[in-house]
Coordinates of C-alpha atoms and ligand atoms in Angstrom, one line a residue:
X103 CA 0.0 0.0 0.0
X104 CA 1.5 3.6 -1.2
X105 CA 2.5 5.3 2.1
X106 CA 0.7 9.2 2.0
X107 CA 3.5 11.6 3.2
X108 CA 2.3 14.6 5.5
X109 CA 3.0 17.6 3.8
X110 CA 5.1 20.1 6.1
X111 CA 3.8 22.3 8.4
X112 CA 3.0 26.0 6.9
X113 CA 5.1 28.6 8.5
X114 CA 4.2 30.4 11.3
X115 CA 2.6 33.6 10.0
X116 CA 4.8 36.4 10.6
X117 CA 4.2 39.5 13.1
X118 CA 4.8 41.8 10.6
X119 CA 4.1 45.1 13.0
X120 CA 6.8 43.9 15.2
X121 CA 9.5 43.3 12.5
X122 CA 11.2 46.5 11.3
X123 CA 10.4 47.3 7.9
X124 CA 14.0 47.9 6.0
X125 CA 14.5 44.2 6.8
X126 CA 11.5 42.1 4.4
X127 CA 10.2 45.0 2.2
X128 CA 12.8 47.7 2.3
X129 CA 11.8 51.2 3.3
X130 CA 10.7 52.8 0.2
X131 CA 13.0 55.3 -0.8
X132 CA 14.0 58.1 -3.1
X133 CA 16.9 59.5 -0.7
X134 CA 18.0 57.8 2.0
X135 CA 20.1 58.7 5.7
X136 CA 22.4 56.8 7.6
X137 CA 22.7 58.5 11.1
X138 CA 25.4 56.8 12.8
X139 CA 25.9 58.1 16.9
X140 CA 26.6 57.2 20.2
X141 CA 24.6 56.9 23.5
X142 CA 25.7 59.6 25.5
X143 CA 23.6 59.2 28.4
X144 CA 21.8 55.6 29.1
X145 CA 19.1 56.9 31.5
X146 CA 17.9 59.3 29.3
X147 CA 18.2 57.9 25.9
X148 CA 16.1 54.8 27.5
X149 CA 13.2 57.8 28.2
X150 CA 13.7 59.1 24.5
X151 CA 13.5 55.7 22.8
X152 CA 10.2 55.0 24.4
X153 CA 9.4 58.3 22.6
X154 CA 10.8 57.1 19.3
X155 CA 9.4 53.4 19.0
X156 CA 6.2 54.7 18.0
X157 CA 7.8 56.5 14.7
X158 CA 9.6 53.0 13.4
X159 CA 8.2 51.9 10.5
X160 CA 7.8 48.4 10.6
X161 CA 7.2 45.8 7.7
X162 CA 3.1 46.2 8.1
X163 CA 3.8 50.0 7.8
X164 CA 6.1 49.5 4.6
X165 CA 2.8 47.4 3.0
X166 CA 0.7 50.5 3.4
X167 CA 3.1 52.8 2.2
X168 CA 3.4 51.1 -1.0
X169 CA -0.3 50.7 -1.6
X170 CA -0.6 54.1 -1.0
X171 CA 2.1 55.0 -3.4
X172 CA 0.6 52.1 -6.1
X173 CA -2.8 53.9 -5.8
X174 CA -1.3 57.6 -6.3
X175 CA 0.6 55.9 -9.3
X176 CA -2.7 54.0 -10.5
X177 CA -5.4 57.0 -10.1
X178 CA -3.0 59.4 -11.2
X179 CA -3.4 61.5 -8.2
X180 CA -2.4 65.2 -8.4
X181 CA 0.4 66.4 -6.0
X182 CA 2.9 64.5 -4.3
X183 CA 2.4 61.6 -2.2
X184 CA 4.6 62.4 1.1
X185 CA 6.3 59.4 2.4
X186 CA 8.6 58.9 5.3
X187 CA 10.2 55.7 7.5
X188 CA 12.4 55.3 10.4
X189 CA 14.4 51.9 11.2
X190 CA 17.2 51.7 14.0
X191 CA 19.5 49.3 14.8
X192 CA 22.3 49.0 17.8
X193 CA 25.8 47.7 17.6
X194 CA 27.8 45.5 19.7
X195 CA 29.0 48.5 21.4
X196 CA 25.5 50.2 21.9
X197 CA 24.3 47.0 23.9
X198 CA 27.5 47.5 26.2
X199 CA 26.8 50.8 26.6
X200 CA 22.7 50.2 27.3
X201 CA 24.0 47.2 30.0
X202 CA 22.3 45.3 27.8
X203 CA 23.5 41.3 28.0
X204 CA 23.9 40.0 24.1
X205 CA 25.8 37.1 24.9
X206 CA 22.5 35.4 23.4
X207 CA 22.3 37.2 20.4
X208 CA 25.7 36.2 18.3
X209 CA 25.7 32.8 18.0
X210 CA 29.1 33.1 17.8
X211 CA 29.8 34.1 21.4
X212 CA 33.2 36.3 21.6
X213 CA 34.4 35.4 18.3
X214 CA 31.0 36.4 16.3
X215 CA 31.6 39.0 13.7
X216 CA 28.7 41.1 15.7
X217 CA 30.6 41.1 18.9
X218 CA 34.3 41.8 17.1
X219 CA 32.7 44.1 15.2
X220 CA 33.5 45.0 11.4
X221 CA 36.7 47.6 12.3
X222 CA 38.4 44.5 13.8
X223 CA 36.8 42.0 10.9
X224 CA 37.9 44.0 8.2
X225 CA 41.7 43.1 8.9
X226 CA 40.9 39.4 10.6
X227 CA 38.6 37.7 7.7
X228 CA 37.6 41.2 4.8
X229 CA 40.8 41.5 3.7
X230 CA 40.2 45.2 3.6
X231 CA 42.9 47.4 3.2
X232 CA 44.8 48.7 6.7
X233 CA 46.3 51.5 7.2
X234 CA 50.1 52.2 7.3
X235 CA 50.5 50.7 10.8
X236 CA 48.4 47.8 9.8
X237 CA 46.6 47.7 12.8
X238 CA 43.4 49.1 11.5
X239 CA 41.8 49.3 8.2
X240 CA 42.2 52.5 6.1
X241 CA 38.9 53.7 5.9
X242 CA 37.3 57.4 6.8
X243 CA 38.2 58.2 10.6
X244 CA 34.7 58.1 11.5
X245 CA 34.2 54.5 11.3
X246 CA 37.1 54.1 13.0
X247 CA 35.5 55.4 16.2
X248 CA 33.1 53.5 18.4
X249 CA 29.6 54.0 16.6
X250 CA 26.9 52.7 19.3
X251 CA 23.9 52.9 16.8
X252 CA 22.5 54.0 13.3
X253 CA 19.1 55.7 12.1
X254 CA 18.7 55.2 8.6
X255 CA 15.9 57.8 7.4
X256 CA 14.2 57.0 4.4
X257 CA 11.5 59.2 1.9
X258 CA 10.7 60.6 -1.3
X259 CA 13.2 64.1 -0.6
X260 CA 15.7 65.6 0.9
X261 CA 13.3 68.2 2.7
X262 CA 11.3 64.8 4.0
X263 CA 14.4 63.6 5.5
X264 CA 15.5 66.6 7.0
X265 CA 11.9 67.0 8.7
X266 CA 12.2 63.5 9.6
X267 CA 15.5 63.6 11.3
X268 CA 14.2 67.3 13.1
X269 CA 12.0 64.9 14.9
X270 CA 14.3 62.7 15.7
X271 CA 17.0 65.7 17.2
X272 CA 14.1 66.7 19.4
X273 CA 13.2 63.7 20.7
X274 CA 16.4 62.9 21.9
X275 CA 17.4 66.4 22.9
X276 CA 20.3 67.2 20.3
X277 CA 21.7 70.4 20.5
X278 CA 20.5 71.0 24.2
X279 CA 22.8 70.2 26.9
X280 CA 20.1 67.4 27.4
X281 CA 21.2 65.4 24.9
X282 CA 21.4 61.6 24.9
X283 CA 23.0 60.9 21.9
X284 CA 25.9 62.1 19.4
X285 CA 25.8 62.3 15.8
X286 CA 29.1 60.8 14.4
X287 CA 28.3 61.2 11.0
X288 CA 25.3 61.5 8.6
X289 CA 25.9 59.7 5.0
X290 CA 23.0 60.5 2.0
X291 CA 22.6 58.1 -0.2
X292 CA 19.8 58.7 -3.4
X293 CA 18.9 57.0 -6.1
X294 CA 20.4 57.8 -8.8
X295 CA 18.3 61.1 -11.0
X296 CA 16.1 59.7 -12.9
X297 CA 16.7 55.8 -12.4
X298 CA 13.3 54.7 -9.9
X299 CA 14.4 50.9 -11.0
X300 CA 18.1 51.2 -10.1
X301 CA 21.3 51.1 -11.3
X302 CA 24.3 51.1 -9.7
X303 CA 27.4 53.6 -10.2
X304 CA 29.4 51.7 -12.6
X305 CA 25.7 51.3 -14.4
X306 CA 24.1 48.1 -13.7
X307 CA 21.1 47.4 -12.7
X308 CA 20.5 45.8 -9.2
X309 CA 18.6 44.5 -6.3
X310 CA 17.3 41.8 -9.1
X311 CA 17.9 39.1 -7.0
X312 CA 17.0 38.8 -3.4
X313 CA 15.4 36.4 -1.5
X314 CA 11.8 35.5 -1.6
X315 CA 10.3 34.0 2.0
X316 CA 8.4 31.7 3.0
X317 CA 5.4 32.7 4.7
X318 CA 6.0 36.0 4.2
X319 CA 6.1 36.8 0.1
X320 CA 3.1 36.2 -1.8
X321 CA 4.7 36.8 -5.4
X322 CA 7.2 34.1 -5.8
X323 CA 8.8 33.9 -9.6
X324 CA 10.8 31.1 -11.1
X325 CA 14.2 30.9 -9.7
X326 CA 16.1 30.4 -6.8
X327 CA 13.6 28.9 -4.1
X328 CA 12.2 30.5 -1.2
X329 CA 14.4 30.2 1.7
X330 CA 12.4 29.7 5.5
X331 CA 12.0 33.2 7.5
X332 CA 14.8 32.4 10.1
X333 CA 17.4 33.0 7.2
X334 CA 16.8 36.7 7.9
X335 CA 14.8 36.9 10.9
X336 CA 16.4 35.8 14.1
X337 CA 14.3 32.8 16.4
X338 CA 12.7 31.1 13.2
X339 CA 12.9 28.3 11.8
X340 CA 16.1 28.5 9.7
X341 CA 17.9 30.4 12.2
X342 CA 21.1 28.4 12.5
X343 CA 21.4 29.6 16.2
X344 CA 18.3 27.7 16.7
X345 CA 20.2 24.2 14.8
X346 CA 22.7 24.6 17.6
X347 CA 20.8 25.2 20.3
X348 CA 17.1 25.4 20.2
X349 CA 16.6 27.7 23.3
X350 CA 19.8 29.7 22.0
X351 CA 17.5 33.1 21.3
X352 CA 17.0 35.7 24.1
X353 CA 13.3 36.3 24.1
X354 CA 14.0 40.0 23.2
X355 CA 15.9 39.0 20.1
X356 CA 12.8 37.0 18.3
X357 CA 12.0 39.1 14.9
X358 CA 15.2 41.1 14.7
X359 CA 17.5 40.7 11.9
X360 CA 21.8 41.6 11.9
X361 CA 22.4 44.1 9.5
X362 CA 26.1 44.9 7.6
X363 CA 26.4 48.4 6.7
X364 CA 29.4 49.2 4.1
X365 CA 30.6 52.5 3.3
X366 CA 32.2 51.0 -0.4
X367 CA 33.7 53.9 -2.9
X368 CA 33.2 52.6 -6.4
X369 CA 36.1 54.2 -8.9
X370 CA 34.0 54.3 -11.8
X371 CA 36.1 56.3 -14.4
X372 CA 38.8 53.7 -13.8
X373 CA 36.5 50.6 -13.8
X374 CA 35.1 52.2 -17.2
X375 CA 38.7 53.1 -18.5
X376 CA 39.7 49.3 -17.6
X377 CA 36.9 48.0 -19.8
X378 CA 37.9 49.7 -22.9
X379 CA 41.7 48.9 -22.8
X380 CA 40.7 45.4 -22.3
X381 CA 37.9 44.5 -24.6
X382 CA 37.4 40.9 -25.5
X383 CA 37.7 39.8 -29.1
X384 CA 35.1 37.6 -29.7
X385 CA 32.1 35.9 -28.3
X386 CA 31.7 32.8 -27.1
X387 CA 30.5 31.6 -30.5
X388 CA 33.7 32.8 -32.3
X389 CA 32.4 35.7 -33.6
X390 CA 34.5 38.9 -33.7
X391 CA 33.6 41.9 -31.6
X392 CA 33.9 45.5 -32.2
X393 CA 35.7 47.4 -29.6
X394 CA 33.0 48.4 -27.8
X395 CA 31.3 45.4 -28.0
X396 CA 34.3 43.7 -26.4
X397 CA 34.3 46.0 -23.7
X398 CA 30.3 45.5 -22.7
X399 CA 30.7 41.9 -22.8
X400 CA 33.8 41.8 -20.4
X401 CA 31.7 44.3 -17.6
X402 CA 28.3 42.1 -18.6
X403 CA 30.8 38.5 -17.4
X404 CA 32.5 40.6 -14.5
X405 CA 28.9 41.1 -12.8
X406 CA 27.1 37.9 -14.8
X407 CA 24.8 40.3 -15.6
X408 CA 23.7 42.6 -18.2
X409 CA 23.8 46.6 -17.4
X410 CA 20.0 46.7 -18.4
X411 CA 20.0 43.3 -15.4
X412 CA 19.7 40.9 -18.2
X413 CA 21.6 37.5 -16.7
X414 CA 24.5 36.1 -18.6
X415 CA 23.6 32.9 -18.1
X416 CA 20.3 33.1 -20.0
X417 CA 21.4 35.1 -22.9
X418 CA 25.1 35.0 -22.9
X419 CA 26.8 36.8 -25.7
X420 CA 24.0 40.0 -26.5
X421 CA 22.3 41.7 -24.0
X422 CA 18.4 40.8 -24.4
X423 CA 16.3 43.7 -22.3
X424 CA 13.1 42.4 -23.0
X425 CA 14.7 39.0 -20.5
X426 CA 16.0 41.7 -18.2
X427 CA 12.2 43.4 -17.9
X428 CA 10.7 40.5 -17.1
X429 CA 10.8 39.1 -13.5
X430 CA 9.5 35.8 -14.4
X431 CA 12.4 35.0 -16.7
X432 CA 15.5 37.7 -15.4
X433 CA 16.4 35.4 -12.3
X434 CA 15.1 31.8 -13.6
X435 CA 18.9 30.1 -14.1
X436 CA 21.1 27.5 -12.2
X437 CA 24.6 27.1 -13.2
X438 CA 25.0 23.9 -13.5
X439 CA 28.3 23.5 -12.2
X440 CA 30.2 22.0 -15.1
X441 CA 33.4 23.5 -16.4
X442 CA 31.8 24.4 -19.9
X443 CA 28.9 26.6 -17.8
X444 CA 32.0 29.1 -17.8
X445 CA 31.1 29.8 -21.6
X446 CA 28.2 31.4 -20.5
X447 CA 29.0 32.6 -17.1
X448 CA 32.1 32.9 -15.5
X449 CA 32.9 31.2 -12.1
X450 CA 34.1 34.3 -11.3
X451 CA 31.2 37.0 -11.5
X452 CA 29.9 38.9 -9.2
X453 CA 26.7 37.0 -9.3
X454 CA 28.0 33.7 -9.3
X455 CA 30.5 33.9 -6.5
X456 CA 27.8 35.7 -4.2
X457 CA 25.3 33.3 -5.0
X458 CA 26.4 29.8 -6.7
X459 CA 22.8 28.6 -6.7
X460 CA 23.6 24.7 -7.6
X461 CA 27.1 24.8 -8.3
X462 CA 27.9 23.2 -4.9
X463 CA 24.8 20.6 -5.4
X464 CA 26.3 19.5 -9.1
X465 CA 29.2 16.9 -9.6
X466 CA 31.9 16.8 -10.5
X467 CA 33.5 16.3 -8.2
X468 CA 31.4 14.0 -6.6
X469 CA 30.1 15.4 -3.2
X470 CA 27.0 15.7 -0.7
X471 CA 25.1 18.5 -1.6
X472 CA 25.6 21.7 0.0
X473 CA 22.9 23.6 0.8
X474 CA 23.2 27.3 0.4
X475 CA 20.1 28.7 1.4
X476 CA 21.5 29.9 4.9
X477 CA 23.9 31.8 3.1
X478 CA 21.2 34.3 1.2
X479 CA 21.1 37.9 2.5
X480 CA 18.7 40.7 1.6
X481 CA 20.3 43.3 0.4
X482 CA 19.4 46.7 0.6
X483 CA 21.5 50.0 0.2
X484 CA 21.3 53.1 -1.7
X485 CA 23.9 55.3 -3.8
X486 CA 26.1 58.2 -2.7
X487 CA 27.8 61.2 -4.5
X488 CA 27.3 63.0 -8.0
X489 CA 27.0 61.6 -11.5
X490 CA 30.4 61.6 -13.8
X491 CA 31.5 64.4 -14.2
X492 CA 33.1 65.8 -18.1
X493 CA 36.4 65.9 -16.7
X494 CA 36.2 62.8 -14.7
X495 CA 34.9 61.2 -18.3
X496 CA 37.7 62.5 -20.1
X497 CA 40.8 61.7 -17.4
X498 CA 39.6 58.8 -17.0
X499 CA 40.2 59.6 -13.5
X500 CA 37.6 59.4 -9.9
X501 CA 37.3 63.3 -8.6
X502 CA 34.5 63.0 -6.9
X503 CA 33.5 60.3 -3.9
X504 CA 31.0 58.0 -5.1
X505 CA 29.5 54.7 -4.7
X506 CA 26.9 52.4 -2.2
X507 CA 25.8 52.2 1.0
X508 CA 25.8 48.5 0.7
X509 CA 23.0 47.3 3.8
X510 CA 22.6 43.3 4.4
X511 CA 20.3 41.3 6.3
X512 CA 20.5 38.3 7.7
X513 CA 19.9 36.0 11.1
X514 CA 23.8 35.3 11.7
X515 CA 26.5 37.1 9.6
X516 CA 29.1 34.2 9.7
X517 CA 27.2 32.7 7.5
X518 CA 25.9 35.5 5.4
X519 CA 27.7 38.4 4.7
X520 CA 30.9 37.7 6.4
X521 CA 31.1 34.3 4.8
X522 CA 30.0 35.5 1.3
X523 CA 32.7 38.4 1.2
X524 CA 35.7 36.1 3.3
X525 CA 35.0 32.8 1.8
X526 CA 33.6 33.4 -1.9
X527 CA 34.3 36.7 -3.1
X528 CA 38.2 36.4 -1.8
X529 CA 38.6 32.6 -2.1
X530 CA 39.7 32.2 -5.7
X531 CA 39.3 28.7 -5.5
X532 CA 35.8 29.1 -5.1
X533 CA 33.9 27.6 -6.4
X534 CA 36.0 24.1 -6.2
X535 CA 35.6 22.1 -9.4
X536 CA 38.4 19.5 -10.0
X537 CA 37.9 19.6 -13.4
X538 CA 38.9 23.3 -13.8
X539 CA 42.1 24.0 -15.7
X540 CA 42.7 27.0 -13.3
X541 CA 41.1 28.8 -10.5
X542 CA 38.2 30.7 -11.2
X543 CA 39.9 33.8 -8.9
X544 CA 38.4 36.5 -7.0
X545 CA 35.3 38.5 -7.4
X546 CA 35.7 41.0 -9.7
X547 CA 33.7 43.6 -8.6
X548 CA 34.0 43.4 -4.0
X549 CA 37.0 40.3 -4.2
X550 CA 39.7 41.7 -1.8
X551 CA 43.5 40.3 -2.1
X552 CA 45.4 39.5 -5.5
X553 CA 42.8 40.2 -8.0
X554 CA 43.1 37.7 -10.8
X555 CA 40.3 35.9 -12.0
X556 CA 40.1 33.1 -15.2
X557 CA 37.2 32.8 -17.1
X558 CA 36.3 35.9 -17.9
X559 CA 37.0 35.5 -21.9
X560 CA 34.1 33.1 -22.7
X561 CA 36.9 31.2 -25.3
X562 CA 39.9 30.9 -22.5
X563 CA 42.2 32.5 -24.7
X564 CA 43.0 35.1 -22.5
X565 CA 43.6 32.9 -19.6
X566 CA 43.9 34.8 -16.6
X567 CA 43.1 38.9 -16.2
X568 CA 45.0 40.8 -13.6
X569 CA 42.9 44.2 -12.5
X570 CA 43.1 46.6 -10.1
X571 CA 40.3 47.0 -7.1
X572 CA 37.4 49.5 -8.4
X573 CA 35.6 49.3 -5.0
X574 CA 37.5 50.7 -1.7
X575 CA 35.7 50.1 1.1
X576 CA 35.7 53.2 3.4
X577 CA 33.5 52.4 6.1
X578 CA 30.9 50.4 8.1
X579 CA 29.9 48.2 11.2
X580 CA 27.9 45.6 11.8
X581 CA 24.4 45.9 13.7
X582 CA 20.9 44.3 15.2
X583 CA 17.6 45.9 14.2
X584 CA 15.3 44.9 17.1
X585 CA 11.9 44.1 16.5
X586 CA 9.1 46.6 18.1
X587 CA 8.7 44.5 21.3
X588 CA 13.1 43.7 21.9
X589 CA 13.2 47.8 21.2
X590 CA 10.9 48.2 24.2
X591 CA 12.3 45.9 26.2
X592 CA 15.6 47.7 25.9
Ligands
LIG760 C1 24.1 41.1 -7.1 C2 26.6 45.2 -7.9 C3 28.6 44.7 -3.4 C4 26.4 40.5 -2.8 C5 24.6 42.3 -7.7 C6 24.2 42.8 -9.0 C7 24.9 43.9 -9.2 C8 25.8 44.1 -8.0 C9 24.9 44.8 -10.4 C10 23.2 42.1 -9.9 C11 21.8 42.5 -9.6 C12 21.1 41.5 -8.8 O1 21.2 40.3 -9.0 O2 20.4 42.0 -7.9 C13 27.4 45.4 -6.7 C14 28.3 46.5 -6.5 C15 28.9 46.4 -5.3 C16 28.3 45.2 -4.7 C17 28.6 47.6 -7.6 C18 29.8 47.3 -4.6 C19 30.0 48.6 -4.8 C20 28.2 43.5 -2.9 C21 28.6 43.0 -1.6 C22 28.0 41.8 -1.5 C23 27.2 41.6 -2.7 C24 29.6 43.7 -0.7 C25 28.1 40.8 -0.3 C26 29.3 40.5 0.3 C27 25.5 40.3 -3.9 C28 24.6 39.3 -4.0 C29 23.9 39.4 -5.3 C30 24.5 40.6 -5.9 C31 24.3 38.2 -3.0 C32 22.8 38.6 -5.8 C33 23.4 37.4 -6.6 C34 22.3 36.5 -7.1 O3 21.4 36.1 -6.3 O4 22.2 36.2 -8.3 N1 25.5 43.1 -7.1 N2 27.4 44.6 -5.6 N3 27.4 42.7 -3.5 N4 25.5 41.1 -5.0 FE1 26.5 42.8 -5.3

């Protein structure tokens, strides 16, 4: 008799007024602030955050905003729509500060990125850049200070945000000797003019490919699957705190989410000026490429993607928009993991070392699959600084700062981000295929050490490319967004 199997138990619905909002649906945005400050006085700031919870806009909050901004679109409503959210999240430090205990909260214990903090990790495991004693990394002095805490403002202007982060100085008394925090420093971010869908500085387009959830997204298109809430949400199921230790999770900490926040200068003038000295010949197909042909195909196999989003993997040798503008088809693709999968997309791009989808589930060689899901992040994030400038164009040359405020989410960052920038993007054996007649290298876009990567002419005839780092990482630390109930509780 054919045994019936159970089908799994749904997912616990989420509480989506006590998760922050930034975290599952990102805080709608035009213009964006990261407020980073310290705690200057723990009994009062205590006082002022009770006055502040009720501003954070949390997941539910997000929904309504962007049915209210649908309808406006839809009904073609005169005016603009005025829309405003406030998220906040605490370092290591801040907890210490607060006398909060998070000995729960990094699964890690001492050795967690969260509790080292990013200063420290961006030397141990980054691999960014130190400074000329070597001691810390060589980023803007203000990330090298103690940072207990970060607002990140979000809305539709710069004259929203500034009102936004008014209310914010008044609730917790800044510029009165009353004060309970200190601003270190305020970074804007703003999508860039006239881009609502997105493209990043050196001109792709992004946030194409992030996690959908289960329980949680309603929409879910073909390709990679939905990974369980606790990927991103701490105390669900998929938390891998909870695989080590079901009772691991402080009550307080159920619904928050660690975020990485990276200050990362992009030198686009340079990353341009690289593509045109360096076009490739021909496609994969044999066929001889004009110059500037050569030089979109070599950025399109750096990212594995398209500027217009369009992946590599699905239309390999000519960009195809009409695949990039459709979300059932722009992330529906597994690599496959065999050496002639490089043809079409390099082992080495951006998209393929961040996310290998089934790369580590394919032989050869053979090997127990690996499952990846508890290595997905949502990422979030925002551009900084001016368009190219003529000069800049012309020299070839970075004048201005530019680049992303790169923001991640996820339940445990030794397996997300830290693992995906440490043990992917600067692994150049990653990822391991016996059969490959070199390494596949380092990320070219975020890979940090000696940057040569194979693979990136579809024909292997130029075998390996040598190229200089076009993103310098400035900045960051590593946080927890509470949810509404661990924010009172604090
Ligand atoms: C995807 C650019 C930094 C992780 C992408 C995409 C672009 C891009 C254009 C393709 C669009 C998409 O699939 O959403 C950049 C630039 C960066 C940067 C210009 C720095 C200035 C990072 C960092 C990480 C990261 C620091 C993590 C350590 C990812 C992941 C994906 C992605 C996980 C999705 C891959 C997939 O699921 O197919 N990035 N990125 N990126 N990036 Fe980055």
């Amino acid at each position: 008799m054919a045994t019936t199997q159970a089908p799994p138990p749904a997912p616990a619905p989420l509480d989506l007024k006590n998760i922050q909002g930034d975290i599952l649906s990102g805080l709608p945005k035009k213009t964006q602030l990261y407020v980073f400050f310290d705690i200057t006085d723990v009994a009062r700031f205590r006082k002022d955050l009770n006055k502040f919870i009720p501003l954070v806009k949390t997941v539910a909050g997000v929904l309504e905003d962007r049915k209210a901004i649908d309808d406006h679109k839809k009904k073609k409503l005169p005016g603009l729509l005025t829309l405003s959210g406030v998220n906040i999240s605490f370092s290591h430090q801040g907890f210490v500060k607060l006398g909060i205990d998070d000995t729960g909260l990094a699964a890690g214990g001492a050795q967690d990125p969260f509790v080292v903090g990013q200063k420290k990790d961006a030397i141990t495991n980054l691999g960014d850049p130190a400074n000329k004693d070597g001691t810390l990394p060589d980023w803007d002095p203000a990330f090298l200070k103690d940072i207990h805490g970060v607002f990140l403002i979000s809305g539709d202007s710069i004259l929203t945000l500034e009102k936004k982060k008014l209310e914010i100085a008044l609730i917790f008394g800044v510029g009165t000797p009353q004060t309970s925090i200190k601003e270190i420093i305020t970074i804007r971010g703003d999508v860039r003019p006239g881009d609502e869908s997105g493209h990043e500085h050196f001109g792709f387009l992004d946030g194409i490919s992030n996690p959908t959830i289960k329980g949680f997204d309603t929409v879910i298109n073909p390709g990679p699957k939905p990974v369980d809430a606790g990927v991103l949400l701490t105390g669900h199921t998929g938390d891998p705190a909870l695989d080590i230790r079901p009772d691991f999770r402080p009550d307080w900490a159920t619904d928050g989410s660690f975020l990485s926040f990276r200050y990362l200068f992009q030198e686009v003038p340079e990353f341009n000026d690289f593509l045109t000295k360096n076009p490739l010949a021909k496609d994969g197909n044999g066929k001889a490429l004009k110059p500037e042909e050569g030089s979109e195909l070599l950025g399109a196999r750096m990212v594995g993607r398209w500027k217009s989003g369009a992946p590599i993997d699905v239309a390999p040798f000519k960009d195809d928009p009409a695949l990039a503008a459709d979300p059932k088809r722009n992330n529906d693709f597994e690599f496959a993991g065999e050496i002639n999968s490089q043809l079409r997309c390099p082992f080495a791009a951006h998209v393929r070392k961040t996310n290998p989808r089934d790369d580590l589930e394919v032989p050869p060689p053979p090997r127990a699959p690996i499952d990846i899901d508890s290595r997905r992040i949502m990422r979030r994030g925002v551009q900084f600084g001016p368009e190219l400038t003529a000069k800049e164009k012309q020299e070839g040359k970075t004048l201005h700062d530019r680049g992303l405020l790169f923001a991640c989410y996820q339940s445990s960052l030794t397996n997300g981000f830290q693992f995906i920038q440490q043990s992917w993007a600067n692994t150049k054996t990653f990822p391991p295929f016996e059969t490959q007649p070199e390494d596949p290298g380092l990320d070219p876009i975020i890979g940090q050490g000696v940057r040569e990567m194979s693979g990136l002419d579809p024909l292997n005839e130029q075998k390996l490319l040598t190229m200089p780092a076009f993103v310098v990482p400035r900045g960051g630390e590593y946080f927890f967004s509470p949810s509404i109930k661990g924010l009172k509780s604090t």
